[in-house]
Coordinates of C-alpha atoms and ligand atoms in Angstrom, one line a residue:
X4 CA 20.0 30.5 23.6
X5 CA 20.7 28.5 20.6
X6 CA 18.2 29.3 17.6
X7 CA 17.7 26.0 16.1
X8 CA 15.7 25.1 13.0
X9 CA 14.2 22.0 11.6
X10 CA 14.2 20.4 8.7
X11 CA 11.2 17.8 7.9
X12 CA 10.0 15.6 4.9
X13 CA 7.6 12.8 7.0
X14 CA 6.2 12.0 10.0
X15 CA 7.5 14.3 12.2
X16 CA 9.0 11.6 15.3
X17 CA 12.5 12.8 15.2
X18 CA 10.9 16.6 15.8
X19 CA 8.8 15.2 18.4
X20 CA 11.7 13.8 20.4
X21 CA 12.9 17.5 19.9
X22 CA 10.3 19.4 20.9
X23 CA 9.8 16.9 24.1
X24 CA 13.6 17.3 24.9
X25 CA 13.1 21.3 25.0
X26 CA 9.5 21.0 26.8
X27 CA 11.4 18.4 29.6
X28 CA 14.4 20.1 29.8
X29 CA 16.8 17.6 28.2
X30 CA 17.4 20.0 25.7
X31 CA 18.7 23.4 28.1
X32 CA 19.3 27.1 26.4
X33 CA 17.6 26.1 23.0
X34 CA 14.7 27.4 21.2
X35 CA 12.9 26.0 18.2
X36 CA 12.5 28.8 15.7
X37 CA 11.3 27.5 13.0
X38 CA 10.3 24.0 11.0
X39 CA 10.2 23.7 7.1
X40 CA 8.7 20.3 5.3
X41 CA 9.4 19.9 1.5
X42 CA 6.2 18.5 1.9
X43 CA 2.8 19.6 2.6
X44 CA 0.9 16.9 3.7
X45 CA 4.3 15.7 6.2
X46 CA 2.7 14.9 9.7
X47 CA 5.6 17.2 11.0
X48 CA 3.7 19.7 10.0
X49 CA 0.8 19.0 12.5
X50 CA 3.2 18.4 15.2
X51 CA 5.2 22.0 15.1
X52 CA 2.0 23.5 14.8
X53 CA 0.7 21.6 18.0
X54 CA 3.9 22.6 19.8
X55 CA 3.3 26.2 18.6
X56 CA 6.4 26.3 16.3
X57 CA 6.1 28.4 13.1
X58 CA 6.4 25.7 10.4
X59 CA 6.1 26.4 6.5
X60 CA 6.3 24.0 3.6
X61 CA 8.9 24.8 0.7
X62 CA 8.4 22.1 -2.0
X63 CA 10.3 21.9 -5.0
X64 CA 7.3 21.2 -6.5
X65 CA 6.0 24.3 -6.6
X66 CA 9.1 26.1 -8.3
X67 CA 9.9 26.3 -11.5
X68 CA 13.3 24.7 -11.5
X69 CA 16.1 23.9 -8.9
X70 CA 17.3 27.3 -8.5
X71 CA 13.8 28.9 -7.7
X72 CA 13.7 26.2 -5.2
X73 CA 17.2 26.6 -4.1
X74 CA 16.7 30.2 -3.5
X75 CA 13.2 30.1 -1.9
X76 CA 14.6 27.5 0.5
X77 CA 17.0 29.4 1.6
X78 CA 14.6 32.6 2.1
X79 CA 13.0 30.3 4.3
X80 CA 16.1 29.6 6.5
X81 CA 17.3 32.9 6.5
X82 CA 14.3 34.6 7.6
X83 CA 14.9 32.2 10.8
X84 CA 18.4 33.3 11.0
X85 CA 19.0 29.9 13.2
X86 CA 22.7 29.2 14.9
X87 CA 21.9 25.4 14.1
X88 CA 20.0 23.3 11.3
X89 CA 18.7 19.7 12.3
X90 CA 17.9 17.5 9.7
X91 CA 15.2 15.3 11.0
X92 CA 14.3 13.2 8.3
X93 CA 15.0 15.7 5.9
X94 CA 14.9 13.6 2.2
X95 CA 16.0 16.6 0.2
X96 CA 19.1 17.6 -1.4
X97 CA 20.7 21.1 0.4
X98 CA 21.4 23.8 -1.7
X99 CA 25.5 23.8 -2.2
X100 CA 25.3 27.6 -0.8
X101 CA 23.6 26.9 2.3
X102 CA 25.9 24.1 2.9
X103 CA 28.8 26.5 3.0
X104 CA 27.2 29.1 4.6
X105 CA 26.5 26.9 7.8
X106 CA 29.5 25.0 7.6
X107 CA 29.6 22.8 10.8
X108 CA 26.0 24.3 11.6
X109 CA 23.8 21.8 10.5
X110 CA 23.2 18.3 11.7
X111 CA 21.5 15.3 9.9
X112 CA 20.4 11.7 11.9
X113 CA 20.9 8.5 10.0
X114 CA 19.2 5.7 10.3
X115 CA 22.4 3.1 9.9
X116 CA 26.5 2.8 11.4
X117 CA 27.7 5.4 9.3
X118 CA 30.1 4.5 6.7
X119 CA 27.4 1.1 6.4
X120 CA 24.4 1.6 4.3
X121 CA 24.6 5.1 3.6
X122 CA 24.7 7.4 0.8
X123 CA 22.8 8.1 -2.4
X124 CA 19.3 6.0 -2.3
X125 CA 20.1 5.1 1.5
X126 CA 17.1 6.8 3.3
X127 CA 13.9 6.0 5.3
X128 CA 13.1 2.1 5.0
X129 CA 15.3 1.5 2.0
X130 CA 18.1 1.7 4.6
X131 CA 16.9 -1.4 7.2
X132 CA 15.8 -3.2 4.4
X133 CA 19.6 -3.3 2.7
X134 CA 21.0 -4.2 6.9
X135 CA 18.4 -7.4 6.6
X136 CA 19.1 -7.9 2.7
X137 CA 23.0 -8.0 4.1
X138 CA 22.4 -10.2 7.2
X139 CA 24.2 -8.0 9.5
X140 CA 23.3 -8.8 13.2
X141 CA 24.1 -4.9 14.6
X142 CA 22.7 -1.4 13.0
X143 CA 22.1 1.7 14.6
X144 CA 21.6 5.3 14.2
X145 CA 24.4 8.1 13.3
X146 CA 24.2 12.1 13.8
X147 CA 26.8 13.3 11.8
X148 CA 27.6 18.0 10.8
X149 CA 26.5 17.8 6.9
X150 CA 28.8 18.8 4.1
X151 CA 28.5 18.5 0.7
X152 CA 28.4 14.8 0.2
X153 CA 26.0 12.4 0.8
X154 CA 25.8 11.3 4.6
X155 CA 30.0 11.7 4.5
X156 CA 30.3 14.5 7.2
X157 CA 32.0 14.4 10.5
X158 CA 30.3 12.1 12.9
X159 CA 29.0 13.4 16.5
X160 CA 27.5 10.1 17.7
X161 CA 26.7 7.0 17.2
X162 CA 24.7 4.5 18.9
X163 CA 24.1 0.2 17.9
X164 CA 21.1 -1.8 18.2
X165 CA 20.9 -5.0 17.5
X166 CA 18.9 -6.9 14.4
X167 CA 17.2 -9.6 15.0
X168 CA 16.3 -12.5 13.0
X169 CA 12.7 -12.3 12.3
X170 CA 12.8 -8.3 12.3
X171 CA 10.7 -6.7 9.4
X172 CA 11.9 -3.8 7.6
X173 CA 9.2 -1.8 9.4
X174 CA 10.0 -3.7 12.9
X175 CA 13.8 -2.9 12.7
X176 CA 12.8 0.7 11.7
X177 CA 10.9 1.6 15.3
X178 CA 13.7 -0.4 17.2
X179 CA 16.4 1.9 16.0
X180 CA 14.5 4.8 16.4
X181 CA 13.1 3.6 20.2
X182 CA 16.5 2.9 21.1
X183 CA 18.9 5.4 19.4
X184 CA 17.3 8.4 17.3
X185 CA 15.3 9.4 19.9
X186 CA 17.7 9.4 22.3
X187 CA 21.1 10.6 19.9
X188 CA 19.7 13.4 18.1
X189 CA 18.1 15.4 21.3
X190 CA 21.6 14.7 23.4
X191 CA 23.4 16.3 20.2
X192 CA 21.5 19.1 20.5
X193 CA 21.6 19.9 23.7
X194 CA 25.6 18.8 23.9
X195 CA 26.2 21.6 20.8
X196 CA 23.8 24.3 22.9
X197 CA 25.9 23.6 25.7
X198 CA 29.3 24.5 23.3
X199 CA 30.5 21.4 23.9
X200 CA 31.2 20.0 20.4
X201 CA 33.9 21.4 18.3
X202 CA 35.4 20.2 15.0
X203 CA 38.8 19.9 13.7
X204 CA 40.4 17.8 10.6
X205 CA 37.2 16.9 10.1
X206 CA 36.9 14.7 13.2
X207 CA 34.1 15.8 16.1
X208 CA 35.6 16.1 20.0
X209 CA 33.1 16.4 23.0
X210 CA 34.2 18.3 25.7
X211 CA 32.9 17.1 29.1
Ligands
GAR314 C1 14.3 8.6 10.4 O1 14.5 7.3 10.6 C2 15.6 9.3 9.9 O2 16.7 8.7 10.5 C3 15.5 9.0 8.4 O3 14.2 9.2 8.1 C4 13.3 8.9 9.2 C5 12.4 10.0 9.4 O4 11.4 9.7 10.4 N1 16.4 9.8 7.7 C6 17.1 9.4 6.6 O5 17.0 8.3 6.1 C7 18.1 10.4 6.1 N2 19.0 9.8 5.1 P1 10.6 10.8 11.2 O6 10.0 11.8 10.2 O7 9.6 10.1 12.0 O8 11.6 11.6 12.1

């Protein structure tokens, strides 16, 4: 059984998917031990508690510096002891230590073709509104293991979708996550609880 934890800042659709791929059976030999939201009022919240997940809220806000934080954070993940970390919407910076510690152990979906509109300031809406600012007629959606730069890790999957003219920051936003995070990010999971994805020179191979 692969102990997986998730990581939250918003509204929680990226868990969904999750928690319906385990419920359906999408997602085989995985259990959801644990979500943690930076933020207290995320709607992520509401939907590990209706699925029955223990969920707590660790917000840098309510330590007194980064290292409080740091070290309550990881608290949090340790006490879970998870074999795998999904970042699902997750808008806060990891702690360097936890980085190394799970080192080809955590997972983060992005909303764009990585290497395109990625990177420091990239995140949420602020990433389809740079694809329409830049004209480009395909995006898409890109899991990707986390190390310690920004959205620069080895990439697991990708999936396109296409931008259309009259699309709406907000409008491109569903499309890419009705057509690819929904879908990547719960296939990912269950393809790494199956021990099918391995590492090496920092390029990802899927085993069939
Ligand atoms: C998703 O689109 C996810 O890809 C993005 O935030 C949204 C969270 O939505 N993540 C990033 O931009 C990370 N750089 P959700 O809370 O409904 O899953």
């Amino acid at each position: 059984m692969l102990k997986v934890l998730v990581c939250v800042s918003g509204g929680g659709t990226n868990l969904q998917a999750i928690i319906d791929g385990v419920r359906q059976g999408s997602i085989l030999d995985t259990e959801l031990v644990r979500v943690i939201s930076n933020n207290k009022n995320a709607y992520a919240l509401e939907r590990a508690k209706q699925a029955g997940i223990p969920a707590v809220c660790v917000s840098p806000k309510d330590y007194e510096d980064r290292e409080a934080f740091n070290e309550a954070f990881l608290q949090a993940v340790e006490e879970a002891s998870p074999d795998l970390i999904v970042l699902a919407g997750f808008l806060v910076v990891l702690p360097a230590q936890l980085i190394k510690r799970y080192e080809n152990r955590i997972i983060n979906i992005h909303p764009s073709l990585i290497p395109s509109f990625c990177g420091t300031g990239y995140y949420g809406l602020k990433v389809h509104e740079g694809v329409l600012a830049r004209g480009v007629k395909v995006t898409g959606a890109t899991v990707h293991f986390v190390d310690e730069g920004t959205d620069t890790g080895p990439i697991i999957m990708q999936k396109a979708v296409e931008v259309r003219e009259d699309d709406t920051p907000e409008v491109l936003q569903r499309r890419v996550m009705e057509e690819a995070e929904w879908i990547l990010l719960p296939w990912c999971i269950n393809l790494i609880a199956g021990g099918k994805v391995t590492v090496s020179d920092g390029k990802v191979h899927i085993s069939e």
